[in-house]
Coordinates of C-alpha atoms in Angstrom, one line a residue:
X22 CA 17.8 -9.8 8.0
X23 CA 15.5 -11.1 8.6
X24 CA 12.5 -9.4 10.6
X25 CA 9.1 -9.2 11.7
X26 CA 6.4 -6.9 11.0
X27 CA 3.1 -7.1 12.1
X28 CA -0.3 -6.4 10.3
X29 CA -2.1 -2.7 10.4
X30 CA -5.6 -4.6 11.8
X31 CA -7.9 -2.3 12.1
X32 CA -9.4 -1.7 15.4
X33 CA -12.3 -2.9 17.5
X34 CA -15.0 -0.6 18.2
X35 CA -15.0 -2.2 21.5
X36 CA -11.3 -1.6 21.7
X37 CA -9.6 1.3 20.9
X38 CA -6.3 1.5 19.6
X39 CA -3.3 2.2 21.9
X40 CA -2.8 5.5 23.2
X41 CA 0.5 6.9 23.4
X42 CA -0.6 9.5 26.6
X43 CA -0.5 6.2 30.0
X44 CA -1.6 7.3 33.4
X45 CA 1.3 6.4 34.7
X46 CA 3.7 8.8 33.5
X47 CA 3.5 12.3 34.4
X48 CA 3.2 15.0 32.4
X49 CA 6.8 16.6 32.5
X50 CA 8.0 12.9 31.7
X51 CA 5.7 13.4 28.6
X52 CA 6.4 16.2 27.7
X53 CA 10.6 15.4 27.9
X54 CA 10.0 11.3 25.4
X55 CA 8.2 13.4 23.1
X56 CA 10.9 16.2 23.1
X57 CA 13.8 13.1 22.7
X58 CA 11.7 12.3 19.9
X59 CA 11.0 15.7 18.0
X60 CA 15.0 16.0 17.7
X61 CA 15.5 12.0 17.2
X62 CA 13.4 12.6 13.8
X63 CA 14.9 15.9 13.0
X64 CA 18.6 14.0 13.7
X65 CA 16.7 11.6 11.2
X66 CA 17.6 14.4 8.9
X67 CA 20.1 14.9 9.4
X68 CA 21.9 11.6 9.2
X69 CA 20.3 10.7 5.7
X70 CA 22.4 13.7 4.9
X71 CA 25.8 12.1 6.1
X72 CA 27.6 10.8 3.5
X73 CA 29.3 7.3 4.2
X74 CA 32.6 9.3 4.9
X75 CA 31.5 11.3 7.1
X76 CA 30.7 8.6 9.2
X77 CA 33.2 6.4 9.0
X78 CA 34.7 10.3 11.2
X79 CA 31.7 10.2 13.4
X80 CA 32.7 6.4 14.5
X81 CA 35.7 7.4 14.8
X82 CA 35.3 9.9 17.3
X83 CA 32.6 8.2 19.2
X84 CA 35.1 5.3 19.2
X85 CA 37.3 8.1 21.0
X86 CA 35.3 9.1 23.5
X87 CA 34.9 5.3 24.7
X88 CA 37.9 4.7 25.4
X89 CA 38.0 7.7 27.2
X90 CA 35.1 5.7 28.9
X91 CA 36.1 2.9 29.5
X92 CA 37.8 2.3 32.7
X93 CA 35.5 4.2 34.9
X94 CA 32.3 2.5 32.2
X95 CA 34.9 -1.2 34.0
X96 CA 34.5 0.1 37.8
X97 CA 30.9 1.6 37.9
X98 CA 29.4 -2.3 35.8
X99 CA 31.4 -4.0 38.2
X100 CA 29.9 -2.0 41.3
X101 CA 26.7 -1.5 39.6
X102 CA 26.6 -6.1 40.5
X103 CA 28.1 -6.2 43.6
X104 CA 32.3 -6.5 42.5
X105 CA 35.0 -4.6 43.8
X106 CA 37.3 -3.8 40.9
X107 CA 39.2 -7.0 42.9
X108 CA 37.0 -9.0 42.2
X109 CA 38.4 -12.1 40.8
X110 CA 35.9 -12.4 38.2
X111 CA 35.3 -8.0 37.9
X112 CA 37.1 -9.2 33.7
X113 CA 34.0 -10.1 32.6
X114 CA 32.7 -5.9 33.0
X115 CA 36.0 -5.1 30.8
X116 CA 35.3 -8.0 28.6
X117 CA 31.8 -7.1 28.0
X118 CA 31.8 -3.7 28.0
X119 CA 34.0 -1.6 26.3
X120 CA 36.2 -4.2 25.2
X121 CA 32.7 -5.6 23.1
X122 CA 31.7 -1.6 21.7
X123 CA 35.5 -1.5 21.1
X124 CA 35.8 -4.4 18.3
X125 CA 32.8 -3.9 17.6
X126 CA 33.3 0.5 16.5
X127 CA 36.7 -0.7 14.9
X128 CA 34.7 -3.5 12.7
X129 CA 31.9 -1.1 11.7
X130 CA 34.6 1.7 11.0
X131 CA 36.5 -0.6 8.7
X132 CA 33.1 -2.1 6.8
X133 CA 32.3 1.4 5.9
X134 CA 35.3 2.6 5.3
X135 CA 35.7 0.0 2.0
X136 CA 31.9 0.8 1.3
X137 CA 32.9 5.1 1.0
X138 CA 36.0 4.0 -1.3
X139 CA 34.0 1.7 -3.4
X140 CA 34.6 -1.4 -2.0
X141 CA 33.1 -4.2 -0.8
X142 CA 33.0 -5.2 2.4
X143 CA 33.8 -8.7 1.7
X144 CA 36.5 -7.5 -0.5
X145 CA 39.7 -10.3 0.5
X146 CA 37.6 -12.1 3.1
X147 CA 36.5 -15.6 1.5
X148 CA 33.6 -17.3 1.0
X149 CA 32.5 -20.9 0.3
X150 CA 30.0 -23.6 0.2
X151 CA 28.3 -24.8 3.1
X152 CA 26.1 -28.1 3.4
X153 CA 22.1 -27.2 2.0
X154 CA 22.9 -25.1 -0.5
X155 CA 24.2 -22.4 1.5
X156 CA 26.9 -19.6 1.7
X157 CA 29.1 -19.4 4.4
X158 CA 31.6 -16.6 5.1
X159 CA 35.0 -16.8 7.1
X160 CA 34.2 -13.7 9.6
X161 CA 37.1 -14.5 12.5
X162 CA 40.0 -13.7 12.7
X163 CA 40.2 -11.1 10.1
X164 CA 43.5 -8.6 11.8
X165 CA 46.5 -9.6 12.7
X166 CA 46.4 -8.7 16.3
X167 CA 43.4 -10.9 16.4
X168 CA 45.4 -13.6 14.9
X169 CA 47.8 -13.6 16.8
X170 CA 46.1 -13.2 20.4
X171 CA 43.2 -15.2 19.6
X172 CA 44.8 -18.0 18.0
X173 CA 43.0 -21.0 17.4
X174 CA 39.6 -19.5 17.2
X175 CA 38.3 -19.1 14.0
X176 CA 34.0 -17.7 12.9
X177 CA 32.3 -18.2 9.9
X178 CA 28.7 -17.0 9.2
X179 CA 26.4 -19.0 7.8
X180 CA 24.0 -17.0 5.3
X181 CA 19.7 -19.2 4.5
X182 CA 19.9 -21.6 1.9
X183 CA 19.6 -20.6 -1.7
X184 CA 22.1 -17.7 -1.0
X185 CA 25.1 -17.4 -3.6
X186 CA 28.1 -16.3 -2.8
X187 CA 28.4 -13.4 -5.2
X188 CA 24.5 -12.4 -4.3
X189 CA 25.9 -11.8 -0.4
X190 CA 28.3 -9.8 -1.7
X191 CA 25.8 -7.8 -3.4
X192 CA 23.8 -7.5 -0.2
X193 CA 27.1 -6.8 2.0
X194 CA 26.2 -3.0 3.6
X195 CA 22.5 -3.6 4.3
X196 CA 21.7 0.9 5.2
X197 CA 25.0 2.2 4.6
X198 CA 24.2 1.1 0.8
X199 CA 21.5 3.6 0.5
X200 CA 22.3 6.1 2.3
X201 CA 20.2 9.1 2.1
X202 CA 17.0 7.1 2.7
X203 CA 15.6 7.4 6.1
X204 CA 13.8 4.8 7.9
X205 CA 12.5 6.9 10.9
X206 CA 13.5 6.7 14.6
X207 CA 14.2 3.1 16.3
X208 CA 13.2 2.0 19.5
X209 CA 15.8 0.3 22.2
X210 CA 14.4 -1.5 24.9
X211 CA 17.9 -1.9 26.0
X212 CA 18.7 -5.2 28.8
X213 CA 19.8 -5.3 32.0
X214 CA 22.5 -8.3 31.9
X215 CA 25.0 -7.1 29.9
X216 CA 26.5 -3.7 30.0
X217 CA 27.4 -3.4 26.3
X218 CA 24.2 -5.1 24.8
X219 CA 22.2 -1.8 24.3
X220 CA 25.4 -0.1 23.5
X221 CA 25.0 -2.1 20.4
X222 CA 21.7 -2.4 19.6
X223 CA 21.6 0.6 19.5
X224 CA 24.6 1.2 16.9
X225 CA 23.0 -1.7 14.2
X226 CA 20.0 0.6 14.4
X227 CA 22.1 3.3 13.0
X228 CA 24.0 1.5 10.9
X229 CA 22.5 -1.7 9.7
X230 CA 18.9 0.2 9.2
X231 CA 19.3 4.4 8.5
X232 CA 17.8 4.5 12.9
X233 CA 17.7 7.8 14.9
X234 CA 18.1 5.8 18.1
X235 CA 15.6 6.8 21.6
X236 CA 17.3 3.8 23.9
X237 CA 15.2 3.3 27.0
X238 CA 18.2 2.0 29.6
X239 CA 16.5 -1.3 32.1
X240 CA 16.4 0.1 35.6
X241 CA 19.8 -2.4 36.8
X242 CA 21.7 -0.1 34.5
X243 CA 20.9 3.2 36.0
X244 CA 24.1 3.6 37.0
X245 CA 26.1 3.4 33.8
X246 CA 23.8 6.1 32.1
X247 CA 26.4 8.6 33.0
X248 CA 29.2 7.3 32.0
X249 CA 26.5 6.0 28.3
X250 CA 26.0 10.5 28.0
X251 CA 29.7 11.0 28.2
X252 CA 31.0 7.6 25.8
X253 CA 28.3 7.9 22.7
X254 CA 27.9 12.3 23.1
X255 CA 29.3 12.0 19.6
X256 CA 26.0 9.9 18.5
X257 CA 24.3 12.2 21.6
X258 CA 25.1 16.1 19.9
X259 CA 24.4 15.9 16.7
X260 CA 20.6 14.4 17.4
X261 CA 21.2 10.9 16.7
X262 CA 20.6 9.0 19.8
X263 CA 18.6 10.4 23.0
X264 CA 18.5 8.1 26.1
X265 CA 16.2 7.9 28.3
X266 CA 15.4 6.0 32.1
X267 CA 12.5 4.4 33.2
X268 CA 10.5 1.7 33.8
X269 CA 7.9 -0.5 32.7
X270 CA 5.1 2.4 31.9
X271 CA 7.7 4.7 30.3
X272 CA 8.6 1.2 27.8
X273 CA 4.8 1.1 27.4
X274 CA 4.3 4.9 26.3
X275 CA 7.1 4.7 23.8
X276 CA 6.2 1.2 22.2
X277 CA 3.2 3.0 20.8
X278 CA 4.0 6.4 19.9
X279 CA 2.9 7.5 16.7
X280 CA 6.5 8.9 16.2
X281 CA 8.9 5.8 16.6
X282 CA 8.6 3.3 13.5
X283 CA 10.0 0.4 14.5
X284 CA 10.8 -1.7 18.5
X285 CA 13.6 -3.5 19.6
X286 CA 15.0 -5.1 23.0
X287 CA 17.2 -8.2 24.3
X288 CA 14.7 -8.7 27.3
X289 CA 12.0 -12.2 28.0
X290 CA 9.4 -13.5 26.3
X291 CA 6.9 -12.9 28.5
X292 CA 8.2 -8.9 28.0
X293 CA 7.8 -9.0 24.2
X294 CA 4.6 -10.8 24.0
X295 CA 2.9 -8.0 26.5
X296 CA 4.4 -5.3 24.3
X297 CA 2.7 -6.7 20.8
X298 CA 0.2 -9.0 22.4
X299 CA -0.9 -7.1 25.9
X300 CA -0.9 -7.5 29.3
X301 CA -1.6 -11.1 30.1
X302 CA -2.8 -11.1 33.5
X303 CA -5.3 -8.4 34.6
X304 CA -7.6 -6.4 33.7
X305 CA -6.8 -6.3 30.7
X306 CA -5.7 -10.6 30.0
X307 CA -9.1 -11.3 27.8
X308 CA -9.0 -8.5 25.4
X309 CA -5.2 -9.7 24.9
X310 CA -6.5 -13.5 24.7
X311 CA -9.4 -12.6 21.9
X312 CA -6.5 -9.8 20.1
X313 CA -3.8 -13.4 20.0
X314 CA -7.6 -15.2 18.8
X315 CA -7.5 -12.4 16.0
X316 CA -4.5 -12.6 14.9
X317 CA -4.7 -8.2 16.2
X318 CA -1.4 -8.0 17.5
X319 CA -1.8 -3.7 19.6
X320 CA 1.7 -3.2 18.4
X321 CA 0.9 -1.5 15.7
X322 CA 5.0 -2.0 14.3
X323 CA 7.5 -3.6 12.9
X324 CA 9.7 -5.0 16.4
X325 CA 13.1 -7.6 16.5
X326 CA 14.2 -9.1 19.4
X327 CA 16.8 -11.5 21.5
X328 CA 15.0 -13.2 24.0
X329 CA 17.6 -16.0 25.7
X330 CA 16.8 -19.6 25.9
X331 CA 17.6 -22.6 27.6
X332 CA 21.7 -23.6 25.8
X333 CA 23.2 -27.2 25.4
X334 CA 26.4 -28.2 26.1
X335 CA 26.8 -31.0 24.3
X336 CA 29.8 -33.3 24.9
X337 CA 30.7 -35.9 22.3
X338 CA 32.5 -38.7 23.5
X339 CA 35.4 -39.8 23.2
X340 CA 39.3 -40.9 24.5
X341 CA 39.3 -37.6 27.0
X342 CA 42.7 -37.4 29.1
X343 CA 42.3 -36.4 33.0
X344 CA 43.3 -32.7 31.6
X345 CA 41.0 -32.6 29.3
X346 CA 37.7 -33.1 31.6
X347 CA 39.5 -30.6 34.0
X348 CA 39.9 -28.6 31.5
X349 CA 36.4 -28.8 29.6
X350 CA 35.1 -29.2 33.0
X351 CA 35.8 -25.7 34.1
X352 CA 35.0 -24.4 30.2
X353 CA 31.1 -26.0 31.5
X354 CA 31.0 -23.8 34.8
X355 CA 32.1 -20.7 32.9
X356 CA 29.4 -20.7 30.4
X357 CA 26.9 -21.6 33.3
X358 CA 29.0 -19.0 36.3
X359 CA 29.6 -16.4 33.9
X360 CA 27.8 -12.9 35.2
X361 CA 26.2 -15.3 37.8
X362 CA 24.1 -17.4 35.3
X363 CA 22.3 -13.7 34.2
X364 CA 23.1 -14.9 30.7
X365 CA 20.8 -15.2 27.9
X366 CA 23.4 -17.6 26.2
X367 CA 24.5 -19.1 29.1
X368 CA 24.8 -23.0 29.2
X369 CA 22.0 -24.6 30.8
X370 CA 21.8 -28.6 30.0
X371 CA 25.5 -30.4 29.7
X372 CA 23.8 -33.6 27.3
X373 CA 26.0 -36.6 28.1
X374 CA 26.3 -39.9 26.9
X375 CA 25.2 -42.7 29.0
X376 CA 27.4 -44.8 27.2
X377 CA 31.0 -42.6 28.1
X378 CA 33.2 -44.8 30.2
X379 CA 34.9 -41.3 31.0
X380 CA 31.0 -40.2 31.4
X381 CA 31.4 -40.7 35.5
X382 CA 35.2 -38.6 35.4
X383 CA 33.6 -35.7 34.2
X384 CA 30.3 -35.6 36.2
X385 CA 33.1 -35.7 38.8
X386 CA 35.2 -33.3 37.7
X387 CA 32.5 -30.5 37.1
X388 CA 30.8 -30.5 40.8
X389 CA 35.3 -29.4 41.8
X390 CA 34.7 -26.5 39.1
X391 CA 31.7 -25.4 40.1
X392 CA 31.8 -25.3 43.7
X393 CA 34.9 -24.0 43.1
X394 CA 34.5 -21.1 40.7
X395 CA 34.5 -17.6 43.4
X396 CA 31.4 -16.9 44.7
X397 CA 29.4 -13.5 43.2
X398 CA 26.4 -11.8 44.4
X399 CA 23.5 -13.4 42.3
X400 CA 22.4 -9.5 42.0
X401 CA 19.9 -9.9 38.8
X402 CA 15.4 -9.4 39.9
X403 CA 14.1 -12.3 39.6
X404 CA 17.0 -14.5 40.2
X405 CA 16.4 -15.5 44.0
X406 CA 12.9 -17.1 43.2
X407 CA 13.7 -18.6 39.6
X408 CA 16.9 -20.5 42.3
X409 CA 13.9 -21.1 43.6
X410 CA 11.9 -22.3 41.6
X411 CA 14.5 -25.0 41.0
X412 CA 15.0 -25.7 43.9
X413 CA 11.1 -26.8 44.4
X414 CA 11.2 -28.9 41.3
X415 CA 14.6 -31.1 41.8
X416 CA 15.3 -31.2 45.6
X417 CA 17.2 -33.5 45.3
X418 CA 20.2 -31.0 43.7
X419 CA 23.1 -30.8 44.6
X420 CA 23.6 -27.1 46.6
X421 CA 27.3 -25.7 47.0
X422 CA 27.5 -22.3 48.0
X423 CA 25.7 -19.8 46.1
X424 CA 24.4 -22.1 43.0
X425 CA 23.0 -25.4 41.9
X426 CA 23.4 -28.4 39.6
X427 CA 20.6 -30.9 38.8
X428 CA 21.7 -33.9 37.7
X429 CA 19.2 -35.8 35.7
X430 CA 18.6 -39.6 36.7
X431 CA 16.0 -42.4 37.1
X432 CA 12.4 -41.1 36.9
X433 CA 13.5 -37.2 37.1
X434 CA 11.7 -35.3 35.0
X435 CA 13.7 -32.9 33.4
X436 CA 11.2 -31.1 31.6
X437 CA 11.6 -28.0 34.1
X438 CA 15.5 -27.4 33.1
X439 CA 14.9 -28.1 29.6
X440 CA 12.1 -25.3 29.3
X441 CA 12.7 -22.8 31.4
X442 CA 15.1 -20.2 31.3
X443 CA 16.7 -19.9 34.9
X444 CA 19.0 -17.1 34.3
X445 CA 21.0 -17.6 37.3
X446 CA 23.5 -20.3 38.9
X447 CA 21.2 -23.2 37.3
X448 CA 23.3 -26.1 35.6
X449 CA 21.4 -29.5 34.4
X450 CA 23.4 -33.1 33.3
X451 CA 21.0 -35.0 30.7
X452 CA 22.6 -38.2 28.9
X453 CA 21.4 -39.8 26.0
X454 CA 22.5 -42.7 24.6
X455 CA 25.2 -44.1 22.1
X456 CA 28.8 -43.0 21.1
X457 CA 30.0 -41.7 18.4
X458 CA 27.8 -40.5 15.3
X459 CA 24.6 -41.8 16.5
X460 CA 25.4 -40.1 19.5
X461 CA 26.0 -36.7 18.1
X462 CA 22.3 -37.3 16.1
X463 CA 21.1 -37.7 19.1
X464 CA 22.3 -35.2 20.9
X465 CA 21.0 -32.5 18.6
X466 CA 18.1 -34.0 18.4
X467 CA 17.4 -33.6 22.1
X468 CA 18.7 -29.9 22.0
X469 CA 16.2 -29.4 18.8
X470 CA 13.5 -31.0 20.4
X471 CA 13.3 -30.1 24.1
X472 CA 15.3 -27.1 25.0
X473 CA 13.8 -24.0 24.3
X474 CA 14.8 -21.9 21.7
X475 CA 17.2 -21.4 19.6
X476 CA 20.1 -18.8 20.7
X477 CA 23.0 -20.8 21.0
X478 CA 24.8 -24.0 21.2
X479 CA 27.5 -25.4 22.3
X480 CA 29.6 -29.0 21.9
X481 CA 32.3 -30.1 22.7
X482 CA 35.3 -32.6 20.9
X483 CA 38.3 -33.9 21.2
X484 CA 40.2 -32.9 17.3
X485 CA 40.2 -37.3 17.4
X486 CA 36.7 -37.9 17.0
X487 CA 35.7 -35.1 14.7
X488 CA 38.2 -36.5 12.3
X489 CA 36.4 -40.1 12.3
X490 CA 33.2 -38.2 12.4
X491 CA 34.1 -36.5 9.2
X492 CA 31.5 -35.3 7.4
X493 CA 28.4 -36.7 10.0
X494 CA 30.3 -33.9 11.7
X495 CA 29.3 -31.0 9.5
X496 CA 26.0 -32.9 8.6
X497 CA 24.9 -33.3 12.4
X498 CA 26.2 -29.6 13.2
X499 CA 23.7 -27.8 10.0
X500 CA 21.1 -29.8 11.6
X501 CA 21.7 -28.6 14.7
X502 CA 19.1 -25.3 14.4
X503 CA 20.3 -22.1 16.7
X504 CA 21.2 -19.0 16.0
X505 CA 25.3 -19.4 17.6
X506 CA 26.4 -22.0 17.7
X507 CA 30.8 -23.3 18.9
X508 CA 32.1 -26.0 18.7
X509 CA 35.1 -26.1 21.5
X510 CA 34.5 -22.9 22.6
X511 CA 31.5 -20.9 23.8
X512 CA 29.0 -18.5 22.3
X513 CA 30.1 -15.5 24.0
X514 CA 33.2 -15.7 22.3
X515 CA 30.2 -15.3 19.4
X516 CA 28.8 -13.0 21.0
X517 CA 31.8 -10.5 21.8
X518 CA 33.2 -11.6 18.1
X519 CA 31.9 -7.9 16.2
X520 CA 31.7 -9.6 12.9
X521 CA 29.1 -12.8 13.9
X522 CA 25.9 -12.5 14.1
X523 CA 23.6 -12.7 17.1
X524 CA 20.4 -13.6 17.4
X525 CA 17.8 -16.9 16.6
X526 CA 17.9 -19.3 14.4
X527 CA 15.4 -17.5 11.5
X528 CA 12.0 -19.2 11.5
X529 CA 10.4 -17.4 14.7
X530 CA 7.3 -14.6 14.1
X531 CA 4.9 -12.8 16.9
X532 CA 3.4 -15.5 17.3
X533 CA 5.6 -17.8 18.8
X534 CA 9.0 -16.2 19.1
X535 CA 10.5 -18.3 21.1
X536 CA 15.2 -16.8 21.1
X537 CA 13.2 -13.8 18.6
X538 CA 13.2 -12.4 15.2
X539 CA 16.0 -10.8 13.9
X540 CA 19.5 -10.6 14.5
X541 CA 22.7 -7.8 15.6
X542 CA 26.4 -6.8 16.0
X543 CA 26.5 -8.3 12.1
X544 CA 29.5 -5.7 11.9
X545 CA 30.1 -6.7 8.0
X546 CA 26.6 -5.9 7.5
X547 CA 25.7 -9.2 5.5
X548 CA 21.8 -10.1 4.6
X549 CA 19.5 -13.5 4.5
X550 CA 21.8 -14.1 8.0
X551 CA 21.3 -18.0 9.1
X552 CA 23.6 -18.9 11.6
X553 CA 27.2 -18.0 12.8
X554 CA 29.8 -20.8 13.4
X555 CA 33.1 -20.7 16.3
X556 CA 35.4 -23.2 15.7
X557 CA 37.6 -23.2 18.8
X558 CA 41.0 -25.6 20.4
X559 CA 39.7 -28.1 21.9
X560 CA 43.7 -27.6 24.0
X561 CA 45.4 -25.0 25.3
X562 CA 48.4 -24.0 25.7
X563 CA 51.2 -25.7 25.7
X564 CA 48.3 -29.0 25.5
X565 CA 47.7 -27.5 22.1
X566 CA 51.1 -27.5 21.0
X567 CA 51.3 -30.2 17.6
X568 CA 52.8 -33.2 19.4
X569 CA 50.4 -32.7 21.7
X570 CA 47.3 -32.5 21.0
X571 CA 46.0 -34.9 18.4
X572 CA 45.4 -32.6 14.8
X573 CA 43.5 -30.5 16.9
X574 CA 43.9 -26.1 17.2
X575 CA 47.6 -24.2 18.2
X576 CA 46.3 -22.0 20.1
X577 CA 49.1 -19.9 22.5
X578 CA 46.1 -19.2 25.6
X579 CA 47.1 -21.6 28.7
X580 CA 43.6 -20.6 30.2
X581 CA 41.5 -18.3 28.3
X582 CA 40.5 -14.8 30.4
X583 CA 36.9 -15.4 30.3
X584 CA 37.0 -19.2 32.5
X585 CA 36.2 -18.1 36.0
X586 CA 38.9 -19.8 36.8
X587 CA 41.1 -18.2 35.3
X588 CA 43.7 -16.7 38.1
X589 CA 44.7 -13.8 35.8
X590 CA 41.7 -13.1 33.6
X591 CA 40.8 -9.8 35.7
X592 CA 44.0 -8.7 34.7
X593 CA 44.5 -9.6 31.4
X594 CA 41.2 -8.9 31.0
X595 CA 41.4 -5.3 31.6
X596 CA 45.3 -5.1 29.7
X597 CA 43.4 -6.4 27.2
X598 CA 40.4 -3.6 26.7
X599 CA 43.4 -0.6 27.6
X600 CA 45.3 -2.4 24.1
X601 CA 42.3 -1.8 22.7
X602 CA 41.2 1.4 23.3
X603 CA 45.1 2.9 22.9
X604 CA 47.4 0.0 21.6
X605 CA 50.3 0.1 22.9
X606 CA 53.2 -3.0 22.5
X607 CA 54.2 -2.4 26.4
X608 CA 51.2 -2.9 28.2
X609 CA 50.3 -6.5 25.5
X610 CA 54.0 -7.4 26.5
X611 CA 52.4 -7.3 30.0
X612 CA 48.6 -8.2 29.5
X613 CA 50.6 -11.3 27.5
X614 CA 52.8 -12.6 30.9
X615 CA 49.7 -12.3 33.0
X616 CA 48.0 -14.4 31.1
X617 CA 50.6 -16.9 30.9
X618 CA 49.7 -17.3 34.3
X619 CA 46.1 -17.9 34.3

């Protein structure tokens, strides 16, 4: 796994090292934080004494408590975002919260069980070769129920060039191969937008690195803290996890604390830079500039990060039916509007061919889908101001209720759209010329060179066109330098699939962090990961049936429950989570019946 280590540069005489006492923190708060870290240091020794089999038992206990907390988790998360339990989009909080965590626990339990039994996590998995001397691991689906419920979807993890299949097997398991070697206490600065992210990051610190964890939740997640504490009680009680609240002053105190060995953050590049280098404005700005110039970061410990970016949605021209155009317009609207656009992986820039004879029809369908999606609050702090920035930059953009559609035309400058992560319901459309391979290559170059970040890219292509492109299509995917790529899907599917990996394309540094450094999730505990590639069905049921599908993938879903246009999405998402939590064939049958009415 990639990580960044800040160099231990000597301290200048005129610039004292950051202190672990912060003037903005009252004594009692500081004492509680120090006490939590002390407990975690003791917990680290306890953790290192557990066998892998004992850790499996512990994870099963966590799974039980998460399952028991699932309903409270989803309803509390919905309320915190201004949604009632009956809102048509409340299902988002079931899937992106407890469902994601339960799936991750199941996958980690399977990986650690194999290791405990002396087997390899990759036993029985298909391992092949990808272009450029890469190894690819078929990482989804791995269970019969996933093959059935999510038929048509597959996922691969591509390792860095030069990693052989034998080397992949030898390294799989990461820190669980050496469970008795502790790595201290890690700090997780939790995300504020998706409720599973802090918990998934905690599990990765614990299992991939053998670090006990201090989780500082984002203030937007304060309402979830009691739920987290109940759900994660089996980790908290033996001293493997502590959860604290607090604002920037608490974060600043903790990142400089000598008792913490590592920092992981899910957030913005500006926050990352403030942690590593110091403030960019105010009294400390001059010292920050000097540290950058002299390459002397103020953070003296390793840091990993997931920081988002501007994600492309490449529409490869082909011969689409009216139903295809309608379906994928709703698909694109979902990529932007899920969670009101407050997602690091929200699609932001649609790349269309200016030579596609169906481009106007797709634009019209996209306007309809974008306008007709259910309204919901723009709840994330700072998002309204970013909406205003987009409106000021593009005064001719379409204002569709609570959302903005920017169609770049003529002399419009796309720079702001392509370099600003709006983190709000702002969707843009740009064009590049060409059809077939020429368009695809141009679109990949555009995404790589014009769009900020490398976290995730989405690509929609009909099966006939993909078959026509042949090996050229695979070459184009290889050239697309993103940490997660979804073909006829949304990269959020990769986020929610625990055996896939999540993080920026390798190569970022603390000097130029881009979409971040390192990966998370990765329940197979693979080393030297480059990217994950998700492939989905171009057409839903019944048009996915072989006689209607043009050689595409079969799926049983008429419309995925995560689509913002799915009429039964909330009920289906809740039903799938309850099935994941407790099983039960009758409940699953009822959920599938609802899915057929989506």
